[in-house]
Amino acid sequence: MIVPNLSLDEKKRFLQRFWRREERGPVFYIGSPARNAFQGSTLPSFEELLNLELSRLMARRHILDFDIPALRTDFGTGIFPSAFGCPLRYEEGRYPWSEPIIFDDPSAVYRLRKPSVTDGLLGKVLEFTRFAVQSTEGKFPVKMTDLQGPLDIVYLLWESNNFFLALFDAPQAVHHLLNIVTELLIEFVKAQKAHASEVEFIPCHLPHYIPWGEGICVSEDLLALLSPDLYREFALPYLNALSDEFGGIFIHSCGNFTQNLDVLCEVRGLKGVNFGATETPFEDVVAKLGGKVVLSPHLGLNKEIRFSTVTEYLFHLKRVGQHIPFLYILVDTTNSLLGHDMCWRPEELEEIYAVFASWGDSHGE
């Protein structure tokens, strides 16, 4: 059974070499029930958030995978829009949702000032980061908050229909705002790392472990919506800027972004791609990026491409990616219509372990 029989420090060192493409995979993360999103119309207390995080970590101690236990600091995708003054809407069971502040007048972007890293919910993220570190006496690493990419943030600031029109009618205004957002992203990530103090700061909000200096993770959901020409013009320069600043970039995107695989090949310092294998066909990603960067499939909505069980999904990945060296596989049904709650029965975990045991020539062997 190929379960990582490694200490925590050995896992970290292995994963660092893996991101540098000095070790083979597959490495894998097995999901567990996530802590609930915010409930009600206000932010929960920091004490409540931290207790939920600690409970989440305790609940997955029996799972044998490449997870590095760390405290998450997610406050939802509205954190950067809130810093620009976007109103927030609170709904039961969801993170705060931001409303746009730019509508049919693209010149409004020139009246926006660059926020401080403490404005809006950004300040709450920093405060919670420091609180979590102090309250746990530095026992756990801290994960970077959910970082939307520059273009995704601009999209959230803009009413969606008018945003897409502006890509054609007011590209200079879009680029002006993209530059401001990119600068703010860089400043904020450095500020959050500073608030983590001497504790290890993991620049990824997803389950992956990425050591500092090996890149940064961003969510790029517009990757699935834009044509290659538009994505190349409005996303690529700003992803390159983040990659240059942080030693590489790891991109997450929902949806099917097959049309932009060639553009991803142009991202400087691309470390890897996380995608739903039930939306973006695994075969297409392997054909374009296999062996070049880390490929990290997860079980997406299970709608366009369907699997009846988790093991069927894993055997599909094995069949297509058997000889791909750099796979970081997520066994996670968080947003899937598959209907599994990830309260794994022992026999289910054994089945998952058995798939990876049958993979062969992995983990440096």
CSV table of N, CA and C in Angstrom, one decimal, residues 80-81 83-84 112-117 122 144 147-155 157 173-191 216-220 231 233-246 248-249 268:
chain,number,residue,atom,x,y,z
A,80,PHE,N,-11.2,41.4,-1.4
A,80,PHE,CA,-10.6,42.5,-2.2
A,80,PHE,C,-11.6,43.5,-2.7
A,81,PRO,N,-12.7,43.0,-3.2
A,81,PRO,CA,-13.8,44.0,-3.6
A,81,PRO,C,-14.2,44.9,-2.4
A,83,ALA,N,-12.4,45.9,0.0
A,83,ALA,CA,-11.4,47.0,0.2
A,83,ALA,C,-11.6,48.2,-0.7
A,84,PHE,N,-12.2,47.9,-1.9
A,84,PHE,CA,-12.5,49.0,-2.8
A,84,PHE,C,-13.8,49.7,-2.5
A,112,LEU,N,-11.2,55.5,-8.6
A,112,LEU,CA,-10.9,54.6,-7.5
A,112,LEU,C,-9.5,54.8,-7.0
A,113,ARG,N,-9.3,54.8,-5.7
A,113,ARG,CA,-7.9,54.8,-5.2
A,113,ARG,C,-7.5,53.4,-4.8
A,114,LYS,N,-6.2,53.2,-4.8
A,114,LYS,CA,-5.7,51.9,-4.4
A,114,LYS,C,-5.9,51.7,-2.9
A,115,PRO,N,-6.6,50.7,-2.4
A,115,PRO,CA,-6.9,50.5,-1.0
A,115,PRO,C,-5.6,50.2,-0.2
A,116,SER,N,-5.7,50.4,1.1
A,116,SER,CA,-4.7,49.9,2.0
A,116,SER,C,-4.9,48.4,2.2
A,117,VAL,N,-3.9,47.7,2.6
A,117,VAL,CA,-4.0,46.2,2.9
A,117,VAL,C,-4.9,46.0,4.1
A,122,LEU,N,-10.0,42.8,4.1
A,122,LEU,CA,-8.6,42.5,4.1
A,122,LEU,C,-8.0,42.6,5.5
A,144,MET,N,-2.4,31.0,3.2
A,144,MET,CA,-2.8,32.3,2.6
A,144,MET,C,-4.3,32.3,2.3
A,147,LEU,N,-7.1,33.7,-2.7
A,147,LEU,CA,-6.6,34.8,-3.5
A,147,LEU,C,-7.1,34.7,-5.0
A,148,GLN,N,-8.1,35.5,-5.3
A,148,GLN,CA,-8.5,35.6,-6.7
A,148,GLN,C,-7.5,36.3,-7.5
A,149,GLY,N,-7.3,35.9,-8.7
A,149,GLY,CA,-6.4,36.6,-9.6
A,149,GLY,C,-6.8,38.0,-9.9
A,150,PRO,N,-5.9,38.8,-10.5
A,150,PRO,CA,-6.2,40.2,-10.8
A,150,PRO,C,-7.5,40.4,-11.6
A,151,LEU,N,-7.6,39.6,-12.7
A,151,LEU,CA,-8.8,39.7,-13.6
A,151,LEU,C,-10.0,39.3,-12.9
A,152,ASP,N,-10.0,38.3,-12.1
A,152,ASP,CA,-11.2,37.9,-11.3
A,152,ASP,C,-11.7,39.0,-10.4
A,153,ILE,N,-10.7,39.7,-9.8
A,153,ILE,CA,-11.1,40.7,-8.8
A,153,ILE,C,-11.7,41.9,-9.6
A,154,VAL,N,-11.1,42.3,-10.7
A,154,VAL,CA,-11.7,43.4,-11.5
A,154,VAL,C,-13.1,43.0,-11.9
A,155,TYR,N,-13.3,41.8,-12.3
A,155,TYR,CA,-14.6,41.3,-12.7
A,155,TYR,C,-15.6,41.4,-11.5
A,157,LEU,N,-15.5,43.7,-9.2
A,157,LEU,CA,-15.8,45.1,-9.0
A,157,LEU,C,-16.8,45.6,-10.0
A,173,ALA,N,-9.1,51.3,-19.6
A,173,ALA,CA,-9.7,51.4,-18.2
A,173,ALA,C,-9.5,50.1,-17.5
A,174,VAL,N,-9.8,49.0,-18.2
A,174,VAL,CA,-9.6,47.7,-17.6
A,174,VAL,C,-8.1,47.5,-17.1
A,175,HIS,N,-7.2,47.8,-18.0
A,175,HIS,CA,-5.8,47.7,-17.7
A,175,HIS,C,-5.4,48.6,-16.5
A,176,HIS,N,-5.9,49.8,-16.5
A,176,HIS,CA,-5.6,50.7,-15.4
A,176,HIS,C,-6.0,50.0,-14.0
A,177,LEU,N,-7.2,49.5,-14.0
A,177,LEU,CA,-7.6,48.8,-12.8
A,177,LEU,C,-6.9,47.5,-12.5
A,178,LEU,N,-6.5,46.8,-13.5
A,178,LEU,CA,-5.7,45.6,-13.3
A,178,LEU,C,-4.4,45.9,-12.7
A,179,ASN,N,-3.8,47.0,-13.1
A,179,ASN,CA,-2.5,47.4,-12.5
A,179,ASN,C,-2.6,47.7,-11.0
A,180,ILE,N,-3.7,48.4,-10.6
A,180,ILE,CA,-3.9,48.7,-9.2
A,180,ILE,C,-4.1,47.5,-8.4
A,181,VAL,N,-5.0,46.6,-8.9
A,181,VAL,CA,-5.3,45.3,-8.2
A,181,VAL,C,-4.1,44.5,-8.1
A,182,THR,N,-3.2,44.4,-9.1
A,182,THR,CA,-2.0,43.6,-9.0
A,182,THR,C,-1.1,44.1,-7.9
A,183,GLU,N,-0.9,45.4,-7.9
A,183,GLU,CA,-0.1,46.0,-6.8
A,183,GLU,C,-0.6,45.7,-5.5
A,184,LEU,N,-1.9,45.8,-5.3
A,184,LEU,CA,-2.6,45.5,-4.0
A,184,LEU,C,-2.4,44.0,-3.6
A,185,LEU,N,-2.6,43.1,-4.6
A,185,LEU,CA,-2.4,41.7,-4.3
A,185,LEU,C,-1.0,41.4,-3.8
A,186,ILE,N,0.0,42.0,-4.4
A,186,ILE,CA,1.4,41.8,-4.0
A,186,ILE,C,1.6,42.3,-2.6
A,187,GLU,N,1.1,43.5,-2.3
A,187,GLU,CA,1.3,44.1,-1.0
A,187,GLU,C,0.6,43.3,0.1
A,188,PHE,N,-0.6,42.8,-0.3
A,188,PHE,CA,-1.4,42.1,0.7
A,188,PHE,C,-0.7,40.8,1.1
A,189,VAL,N,-0.3,40.0,0.1
A,189,VAL,CA,0.3,38.7,0.4
A,189,VAL,C,1.5,38.9,1.3
A,190,LYS,N,2.3,39.9,1.0
A,190,LYS,CA,3.5,40.2,1.9
A,190,LYS,C,3.0,40.6,3.3
A,191,ALA,N,1.9,41.3,3.4
A,191,ALA,CA,1.4,41.7,4.7
A,191,ALA,C,0.9,40.5,5.5
A,216,ILE,N,3.0,31.0,-5.9
A,216,ILE,CA,1.8,31.5,-5.3
A,216,ILE,C,0.6,30.9,-6.0
A,217,CYS,N,-0.5,30.7,-5.3
A,217,CYS,CA,-1.7,30.1,-5.9
A,217,CYS,C,-2.7,31.2,-6.1
A,218,VAL,N,-3.3,31.3,-7.3
A,218,VAL,CA,-4.4,32.2,-7.5
A,218,VAL,C,-5.6,31.5,-8.2
A,219,SER,N,-6.8,32.0,-8.0
A,219,SER,CA,-8.0,31.4,-8.6
A,219,SER,C,-8.3,32.3,-9.9
A,220,GLU,N,-8.4,31.6,-11.0
A,220,GLU,CA,-8.6,32.3,-12.3
A,220,GLU,C,-9.8,31.7,-13.0
A,231,TYR,N,-7.9,36.5,-23.0
A,231,TYR,CA,-7.2,36.1,-21.8
A,231,TYR,C,-5.7,36.5,-21.9
A,233,GLU,N,-4.5,39.0,-23.4
A,233,GLU,CA,-4.3,40.5,-23.3
A,233,GLU,C,-4.6,40.9,-21.8
A,234,PHE,N,-5.6,40.4,-21.2
A,234,PHE,CA,-6.1,40.9,-19.9
A,234,PHE,C,-5.7,40.1,-18.7
A,235,ALA,N,-5.2,38.9,-18.9
A,235,ALA,CA,-4.8,38.1,-17.7
A,235,ALA,C,-3.3,37.9,-17.7
A,236,LEU,N,-2.7,37.5,-18.8
A,236,LEU,CA,-1.3,37.0,-18.9
A,236,LEU,C,-0.3,38.0,-18.3
A,237,PRO,N,-0.3,39.3,-18.6
A,237,PRO,CA,0.7,40.2,-18.1
A,237,PRO,C,0.7,40.3,-16.6
A,238,TYR,N,-0.5,40.2,-16.0
A,238,TYR,CA,-0.6,40.3,-14.5
A,238,TYR,C,-0.3,39.0,-13.8
A,239,LEU,N,-0.6,37.9,-14.4
A,239,LEU,CA,-0.2,36.6,-13.8
A,239,LEU,C,1.4,36.6,-13.9
A,240,ASN,N,2.0,37.0,-15.0
A,240,ASN,CA,3.4,37.0,-15.1
A,240,ASN,C,4.0,37.9,-14.0
A,241,ALA,N,3.4,39.1,-13.7
A,241,ALA,CA,3.9,40.0,-12.6
A,241,ALA,C,3.9,39.3,-11.3
A,242,LEU,N,2.8,38.5,-11.0
A,242,LEU,CA,2.7,37.8,-9.7
A,242,LEU,C,3.7,36.7,-9.7
A,243,SER,N,3.9,36.0,-10.8
A,243,SER,CA,4.9,34.9,-10.9
A,243,SER,C,6.3,35.4,-10.6
A,244,ASP,N,6.6,36.5,-11.3
A,244,ASP,CA,7.9,37.1,-11.1
A,244,ASP,C,8.2,37.5,-9.7
A,245,GLU,N,7.2,38.0,-9.0
A,245,GLU,CA,7.3,38.5,-7.6
A,245,GLU,C,7.5,37.4,-6.6
A,246,PHE,N,6.8,36.2,-6.9
A,246,PHE,CA,6.7,35.2,-5.8
A,246,PHE,C,7.4,33.9,-6.2
A,248,GLY,N,7.0,32.0,-9.1
A,248,GLY,CA,6.2,31.1,-9.8
A,248,GLY,C,4.7,31.3,-9.5
A,249,ILE,N,3.8,30.5,-10.2
A,249,ILE,CA,2.4,30.7,-10.0
A,249,ILE,C,1.7,29.3,-10.2
A,268,ARG,N,4.7,32.8,-17.5
A,268,ARG,CA,6.1,32.7,-17.0
A,268,ARG,C,6.1,32.0,-15.6
